[in-house]
């Protein structure tokens, strides 16, 4: 586990979980800006027990086997935190979409996903109240009936 931030709770904004290689754009400044890093999920969960983070950024290709249960654990530990999935390989995007937009009636395990490389600035718009930059809170998927088509009316 590597700690790149101050110890003040206010500066603990984002916990990156997984291997950092290829996450950030070249020359992206990721110094003392509230970012912390854990290469393995057990260290991240252990840190999250006693530390409040606004956002968990999880590299999904590093945790294939137990990703769902790990995301559930992070959500239970810090329900107010936003969970962002980091996709380094394009073929992982459908998995990220399924975790962000699950089947109807089930809760999403993640709030959003970003395709790497990313800019550290993308994490500054993430809000700690469970809403993203658009102000929408996470919710369970619900059925919304489609308006009747003209074919159905005839």
JSON list of C-alpha atoms in Angstrom, two decimals:
[
{"chain": "A", "resi": 1, "resn": "UNK", "atom": "CA", "xyz": [0.00, 0.00, 0.00]},
{"chain": "A", "resi": 2, "resn": "UNK", "atom": "CA", "xyz": [1.32, 3.42, -0.90]},
{"chain": "A", "resi": 3, "resn": "UNK", "atom": "CA", "xyz": [0.16, 6.70, 0.60]},
{"chain": "A", "resi": 4, "resn": "UNK", "atom": "CA", "xyz": [0.76, 9.82, -1.51]},
{"chain": "A", "resi": 5, "resn": "UNK", "atom": "CA", "xyz": [-1.36, 12.31, 0.41]},
{"chain": "A", "resi": 6, "resn": "UNK", "atom": "CA", "xyz": [-1.43, 14.25, 3.63]},
{"chain": "A", "resi": 7, "resn": "UNK", "atom": "CA", "xyz": [-2.97, 12.68, 6.70]},
{"chain": "A", "resi": 8, "resn": "UNK", "atom": "CA", "xyz": [-5.72, 15.28, 7.04]},
{"chain": "A", "resi": 9, "resn": "UNK", "atom": "CA", "xyz": [-9.14, 13.71, 6.37]},
{"chain": "A", "resi": 10, "resn": "UNK", "atom": "CA", "xyz": [-10.26, 16.67, 4.23]},
{"chain": "A", "resi": 11, "resn": "UNK", "atom": "CA", "xyz": [-7.56, 15.86, 1.67]},
{"chain": "A", "resi": 12, "resn": "UNK", "atom": "CA", "xyz": [-8.51, 12.22, 1.33]},
{"chain": "A", "resi": 13, "resn": "UNK", "atom": "CA", "xyz": [-10.66, 12.51, -1.70]},
{"chain": "A", "resi": 14, "resn": "UNK", "atom": "CA", "xyz": [-9.86, 9.59, -3.99]},
{"chain": "A", "resi": 15, "resn": "UNK", "atom": "CA", "xyz": [-8.58, 6.09, -3.30]},
{"chain": "A", "resi": 16, "resn": "UNK", "atom": "CA", "xyz": [-7.22, 4.39, -6.43]},
{"chain": "A", "resi": 17, "resn": "UNK", "atom": "CA", "xyz": [-7.38, 0.61, -6.16]},
{"chain": "A", "resi": 18, "resn": "UNK", "atom": "CA", "xyz": [-5.23, -1.49, -8.48]},
{"chain": "A", "resi": 19, "resn": "UNK", "atom": "CA", "xyz": [-2.10, -1.08, -10.55]},
{"chain": "A", "resi": 20, "resn": "UNK", "atom": "CA", "xyz": [-1.52, 2.56, -11.52]},
{"chain": "A", "resi": 21, "resn": "UNK", "atom": "CA", "xyz": [0.13, 1.75, -14.84]},
{"chain": "A", "resi": 22, "resn": "UNK", "atom": "CA", "xyz": [-1.74, 3.33, -17.73]},
{"chain": "A", "resi": 23, "resn": "UNK", "atom": "CA", "xyz": [-4.39, 5.06, -15.61]},
{"chain": "A", "resi": 24, "resn": "UNK", "atom": "CA", "xyz": [-3.31, 8.67, -16.08]},
{"chain": "A", "resi": 25, "resn": "UNK", "atom": "CA", "xyz": [-2.51, 10.69, -19.16]},
{"chain": "A", "resi": 26, "resn": "UNK", "atom": "CA", "xyz": [1.21, 11.33, -19.68]},
{"chain": "A", "resi": 27, "resn": "UNK", "atom": "CA", "xyz": [2.52, 14.22, -17.59]},
{"chain": "A", "resi": 28, "resn": "UNK", "atom": "CA", "xyz": [-0.63, 14.31, -15.46]},
{"chain": "A", "resi": 29, "resn": "UNK", "atom": "CA", "xyz": [0.12, 15.79, -12.07]},
{"chain": "A", "resi": 30, "resn": "UNK", "atom": "CA", "xyz": [-1.00, 13.33, -9.38]},
{"chain": "A", "resi": 31, "resn": "UNK", "atom": "CA", "xyz": [1.12, 14.49, -6.45]},
{"chain": "A", "resi": 32, "resn": "UNK", "atom": "CA", "xyz": [-0.33, 15.72, -3.18]},
{"chain": "A", "resi": 33, "resn": "UNK", "atom": "CA", "xyz": [-3.82, 16.35, -4.46]},
{"chain": "A", "resi": 34, "resn": "UNK", "atom": "CA", "xyz": [-5.89, 14.05, -2.27]},
{"chain": "A", "resi": 35, "resn": "UNK", "atom": "CA", "xyz": [-5.11, 10.81, -4.09]},
{"chain": "A", "resi": 36, "resn": "UNK", "atom": "CA", "xyz": [-4.13, 7.62, -2.30]},
{"chain": "A", "resi": 37, "resn": "UNK", "atom": "CA", "xyz": [-3.23, 4.29, -3.87]},
{"chain": "A", "resi": 38, "resn": "UNK", "atom": "CA", "xyz": [-3.68, 0.65, -2.89]},
{"chain": "A", "resi": 39, "resn": "UNK", "atom": "CA", "xyz": [-2.54, -2.05, -5.28]},
{"chain": "A", "resi": 40, "resn": "UNK", "atom": "CA", "xyz": [-4.71, -4.76, -3.75]},
{"chain": "A", "resi": 41, "resn": "UNK", "atom": "CA", "xyz": [-8.33, -4.80, -2.71]},
{"chain": "A", "resi": 42, "resn": "UNK", "atom": "CA", "xyz": [-7.79, -6.16, 0.81]},
{"chain": "A", "resi": 43, "resn": "UNK", "atom": "CA", "xyz": [-5.55, -3.20, 1.68]},
{"chain": "A", "resi": 44, "resn": "UNK", "atom": "CA", "xyz": [-8.11, -0.83, 0.20]},
{"chain": "A", "resi": 45, "resn": "UNK", "atom": "CA", "xyz": [-10.98, -2.32, 2.18]},
{"chain": "A", "resi": 46, "resn": "UNK", "atom": "CA", "xyz": [-8.88, -2.25, 5.34]},
{"chain": "A", "resi": 47, "resn": "UNK", "atom": "CA", "xyz": [-8.05, 1.43, 4.75]},
{"chain": "A", "resi": 48, "resn": "UNK", "atom": "CA", "xyz": [-11.70, 2.27, 3.99]},
{"chain": "A", "resi": 49, "resn": "UNK", "atom": "CA", "xyz": [-12.83, 0.87, 7.34]},
{"chain": "A", "resi": 50, "resn": "UNK", "atom": "CA", "xyz": [-11.22, 3.79, 9.21]},
{"chain": "A", "resi": 51, "resn": "UNK", "atom": "CA", "xyz": [-10.86, 6.43, 6.51]},
{"chain": "A", "resi": 52, "resn": "UNK", "atom": "CA", "xyz": [-13.51, 8.41, 4.69]},
{"chain": "A", "resi": 53, "resn": "UNK", "atom": "CA", "xyz": [-13.04, 8.81, 0.96]},
{"chain": "A", "resi": 54, "resn": "UNK", "atom": "CA", "xyz": [-15.24, 10.72, -1.44]},
{"chain": "A", "resi": 55, "resn": "UNK", "atom": "CA", "xyz": [-14.42, 8.38, -4.31]},
{"chain": "A", "resi": 56, "resn": "UNK", "atom": "CA", "xyz": [-13.08, 4.89, -4.93]},
{"chain": "A", "resi": 57, "resn": "UNK", "atom": "CA", "xyz": [-11.48, 4.49, -8.36]},
{"chain": "A", "resi": 58, "resn": "UNK", "atom": "CA", "xyz": [-11.14, 0.77, -9.14]},
{"chain": "A", "resi": 59, "resn": "UNK", "atom": "CA", "xyz": [-9.07, -0.64, -12.01]},
{"chain": "A", "resi": 60, "resn": "UNK", "atom": "CA", "xyz": [-11.39, -3.45, -13.06]},
{"chain": "A", "resi": 61, "resn": "UNK", "atom": "CA", "xyz": [-8.89, -5.66, -14.89]},
{"chain": "A", "resi": 62, "resn": "UNK", "atom": "CA", "xyz": [-6.93, -6.12, -11.67]},
{"chain": "A", "resi": 63, "resn": "UNK", "atom": "CA", "xyz": [-9.86, -7.72, -9.80]},
{"chain": "A", "resi": 64, "resn": "UNK", "atom": "CA", "xyz": [-11.77, -9.98, -12.19]},
{"chain": "A", "resi": 65, "resn": "UNK", "atom": "CA", "xyz": [-12.46, -12.90, -9.84]},
{"chain": "A", "resi": 66, "resn": "UNK", "atom": "CA", "xyz": [-13.98, -11.10, -6.83]},
{"chain": "A", "resi": 67, "resn": "UNK", "atom": "CA", "xyz": [-14.82, -7.70, -8.27]},
{"chain": "A", "resi": 68, "resn": "UNK", "atom": "CA", "xyz": [-18.56, -7.79, -7.51]},
{"chain": "A", "resi": 69, "resn": "UNK", "atom": "CA", "xyz": [-18.15, -8.78, -3.86]},
{"chain": "A", "resi": 70, "resn": "UNK", "atom": "CA", "xyz": [-15.33, -6.24, -3.41]},
{"chain": "A", "resi": 71, "resn": "UNK", "atom": "CA", "xyz": [-17.51, -3.44, -4.83]},
{"chain": "A", "resi": 72, "resn": "UNK", "atom": "CA", "xyz": [-20.39, -4.49, -2.55]},
{"chain": "A", "resi": 73, "resn": "UNK", "atom": "CA", "xyz": [-18.04, -4.35, 0.44]},
{"chain": "A", "resi": 74, "resn": "UNK", "atom": "CA", "xyz": [-16.81, -0.87, -0.48]},
{"chain": "A", "resi": 75, "resn": "UNK", "atom": "CA", "xyz": [-20.42, 0.28, -0.92]},
{"chain": "A", "resi": 76, "resn": "UNK", "atom": "CA", "xyz": [-21.39, -1.12, 2.50]},
{"chain": "A", "resi": 77, "resn": "UNK", "atom": "CA", "xyz": [-18.38, 0.47, 4.21]},
{"chain": "A", "resi": 78, "resn": "UNK", "atom": "CA", "xyz": [-18.84, 3.88, 2.59]},
{"chain": "A", "resi": 79, "resn": "UNK", "atom": "CA", "xyz": [-22.33, 4.20, 1.07]},
{"chain": "A", "resi": 80, "resn": "UNK", "atom": "CA", "xyz": [-21.83, 7.93, 0.55]},
{"chain": "A", "resi": 81, "resn": "UNK", "atom": "CA", "xyz": [-18.70, 7.43, -1.58]},
{"chain": "A", "resi": 82, "resn": "UNK", "atom": "CA", "xyz": [-18.82, 7.30, -5.34]},
{"chain": "A", "resi": 83, "resn": "UNK", "atom": "CA", "xyz": [-17.36, 4.21, -7.03]},
{"chain": "A", "resi": 84, "resn": "UNK", "atom": "CA", "xyz": [-15.72, 4.85, -10.40]},
{"chain": "A", "resi": 85, "resn": "UNK", "atom": "CA", "xyz": [-14.49, 1.94, -12.51]},
{"chain": "A", "resi": 86, "resn": "UNK", "atom": "CA", "xyz": [-11.33, 2.46, -14.54]},
{"chain": "A", "resi": 87, "resn": "UNK", "atom": "CA", "xyz": [-11.26, 0.59, -17.85]},
{"chain": "A", "resi": 88, "resn": "UNK", "atom": "CA", "xyz": [-7.82, 0.12, -19.42]},
{"chain": "A", "resi": 89, "resn": "UNK", "atom": "CA", "xyz": [-8.84, -2.42, -22.07]},
{"chain": "A", "resi": 90, "resn": "UNK", "atom": "CA", "xyz": [-11.76, -1.74, -24.40]},
{"chain": "A", "resi": 91, "resn": "UNK", "atom": "CA", "xyz": [-13.13, -5.27, -24.12]},
{"chain": "A", "resi": 92, "resn": "UNK", "atom": "CA", "xyz": [-13.78, -4.57, -20.41]},
{"chain": "A", "resi": 93, "resn": "UNK", "atom": "CA", "xyz": [-16.24, -1.77, -21.16]},
{"chain": "A", "resi": 94, "resn": "UNK", "atom": "CA", "xyz": [-19.33, -4.07, -21.36]},
{"chain": "A", "resi": 95, "resn": "UNK", "atom": "CA", "xyz": [-18.49, -5.38, -17.88]},
{"chain": "A", "resi": 96, "resn": "UNK", "atom": "CA", "xyz": [-18.21, -1.80, -16.59]},
{"chain": "A", "resi": 97, "resn": "UNK", "atom": "CA", "xyz": [-21.56, -0.92, -18.18]},
{"chain": "A", "resi": 98, "resn": "UNK", "atom": "CA", "xyz": [-23.22, -3.93, -16.49]},
{"chain": "A", "resi": 99, "resn": "UNK", "atom": "CA", "xyz": [-21.87, -2.82, -13.10]},
{"chain": "A", "resi": 100, "resn": "UNK", "atom": "CA", "xyz": [-23.02, 0.78, -13.60]},
{"chain": "A", "resi": 101, "resn": "UNK", "atom": "CA", "xyz": [-26.38, -0.07, -15.22]},
{"chain": "A", "resi": 102, "resn": "UNK", "atom": "CA", "xyz": [-27.45, -3.41, -13.75]},
{"chain": "A", "resi": 103, "resn": "UNK", "atom": "CA", "xyz": [-30.61, -5.37, -14.57]},
{"chain": "A", "resi": 104, "resn": "UNK", "atom": "CA", "xyz": [-33.92, -3.80, -13.57]},
{"chain": "A", "resi": 105, "resn": "UNK", "atom": "CA", "xyz": [-34.65, -3.98, -9.84]},
{"chain": "A", "resi": 106, "resn": "UNK", "atom": "CA", "xyz": [-31.04, -4.39, -8.70]},
{"chain": "A", "resi": 107, "resn": "UNK", "atom": "CA", "xyz": [-28.73, -1.76, -7.28]},
{"chain": "A", "resi": 108, "resn": "UNK", "atom": "CA", "xyz": [-25.72, -0.65, -9.25]},
{"chain": "A", "resi": 109, "resn": "UNK", "atom": "CA", "xyz": [-22.36, -1.70, -7.82]},
{"chain": "A", "resi": 110, "resn": "UNK", "atom": "CA", "xyz": [-20.59, 1.30, -9.38]},
{"chain": "A", "resi": 111, "resn": "UNK", "atom": "CA", "xyz": [-21.63, 4.84, -10.19]},
{"chain": "A", "resi": 112, "resn": "UNK", "atom": "CA", "xyz": [-19.67, 5.50, -13.35]},
{"chain": "A", "resi": 113, "resn": "UNK", "atom": "CA", "xyz": [-16.72, 4.31, -15.41]},
{"chain": "A", "resi": 114, "resn": "UNK", "atom": "CA", "xyz": [-13.88, 6.08, -17.17]},
{"chain": "A", "resi": 115, "resn": "UNK", "atom": "CA", "xyz": [-11.80, 4.78, -20.04]},
{"chain": "A", "resi": 116, "resn": "UNK", "atom": "CA", "xyz": [-8.09, 5.20, -19.36]},
{"chain": "A", "resi": 117, "resn": "UNK", "atom": "CA", "xyz": [-5.96, 7.16, -19.62]},
{"chain": "A", "resi": 118, "resn": "UNK", "atom": "CA", "xyz": [-7.75, 9.80, -17.55]},
{"chain": "A", "resi": 119, "resn": "UNK", "atom": "CA", "xyz": [-6.91, 13.23, -16.27]},
{"chain": "A", "resi": 120, "resn": "UNK", "atom": "CA", "xyz": [-6.77, 13.69, -12.49]},
{"chain": "A", "resi": 121, "resn": "UNK", "atom": "CA", "xyz": [-9.14, 16.64, -13.00]},
{"chain": "A", "resi": 122, "resn": "UNK", "atom": "CA", "xyz": [-11.93, 14.20, -13.89]},
{"chain": "A", "resi": 123, "resn": "UNK", "atom": "CA", "xyz": [-12.13, 13.24, -10.22]},
{"chain": "A", "resi": 124, "resn": "UNK", "atom": "CA", "xyz": [-12.57, 16.80, -8.96]},
{"chain": "A", "resi": 125, "resn": "UNK", "atom": "CA", "xyz": [-16.18, 16.97, -10.22]},
{"chain": "A", "resi": 126, "resn": "UNK", "atom": "CA", "xyz": [-17.13, 13.88, -8.19]},
{"chain": "A", "resi": 127, "resn": "UNK", "atom": "CA", "xyz": [-19.28, 14.89, -5.23]},
{"chain": "A", "resi": 128, "resn": "UNK", "atom": "CA", "xyz": [-19.30, 13.25, -1.81]},
{"chain": "A", "resi": 129, "resn": "UNK", "atom": "CA", "xyz": [-23.11, 13.19, -1.48]},
{"chain": "A", "resi": 130, "resn": "UNK", "atom": "CA", "xyz": [-23.38, 10.26, -3.89]},
{"chain": "A", "resi": 131, "resn": "UNK", "atom": "CA", "xyz": [-24.15, 12.51, -6.83]},
{"chain": "A", "resi": 132, "resn": "UNK", "atom": "CA", "xyz": [-21.91, 13.07, -9.78]},
{"chain": "A", "resi": 133, "resn": "UNK", "atom": "CA", "xyz": [-21.15, 16.26, -11.62]},
{"chain": "A", "resi": 134, "resn": "UNK", "atom": "CA", "xyz": [-24.69, 16.16, -13.04]},
{"chain": "A", "resi": 135, "resn": "UNK", "atom": "CA", "xyz": [-26.23, 16.18, -9.53]},
{"chain": "A", "resi": 136, "resn": "UNK", "atom": "CA", "xyz": [-28.05, 12.85, -9.99]},
{"chain": "A", "resi": 137, "resn": "UNK", "atom": "CA", "xyz": [-27.99, 10.44, -7.06]},
{"chain": "A", "resi": 138, "resn": "UNK", "atom": "CA", "xyz": [-27.56, 6.73, -7.61]},
{"chain": "A", "resi": 139, "resn": "UNK", "atom": "CA", "xyz": [-30.77, 4.75, -7.64]},
{"chain": "A", "resi": 140, "resn": "UNK", "atom": "CA", "xyz": [-32.11, 1.35, -8.51]},
{"chain": "A", "resi": 141, "resn": "UNK", "atom": "CA", "xyz": [-33.09, 0.85, -12.10]},
{"chain": "A", "resi": 142, "resn": "UNK", "atom": "CA", "xyz": [-36.81, 1.15, -12.67]},
{"chain": "A", "resi": 143, "resn": "UNK", "atom": "CA", "xyz": [-39.21, 0.28, -15.46]},
{"chain": "A", "resi": 144, "resn": "UNK", "atom": "CA", "xyz": [-40.42, 3.25, -17.46]},
{"chain": "A", "resi": 145, "resn": "UNK", "atom": "CA", "xyz": [-43.14, 2.34, -19.97]},
{"chain": "A", "resi": 146, "resn": "UNK", "atom": "CA", "xyz": [-42.55, 3.44, -23.54]},
{"chain": "A", "resi": 147, "resn": "UNK", "atom": "CA", "xyz": [-45.20, 5.63, -25.16]},
{"chain": "A", "resi": 148, "resn": "UNK", "atom": "CA", "xyz": [-47.51, 3.67, -27.47]},
{"chain": "A", "resi": 149, "resn": "UNK", "atom": "CA", "xyz": [-46.44, 3.63, -31.09]},
{"chain": "A", "resi": 150, "resn": "UNK", "atom": "CA", "xyz": [-48.84, 4.54, -33.87]},
{"chain": "A", "resi": 151, "resn": "UNK", "atom": "CA", "xyz": [-48.78, 0.89, -34.99]},
{"chain": "A", "resi": 152, "resn": "UNK", "atom": "CA", "xyz": [-50.13, -0.21, -31.60]},
{"chain": "A", "resi": 153, "resn": "UNK", "atom": "CA", "xyz": [-52.95, 2.33, -31.79]},
{"chain": "A", "resi": 154, "resn": "UNK", "atom": "CA", "xyz": [-54.21, 1.17, -35.22]}
]
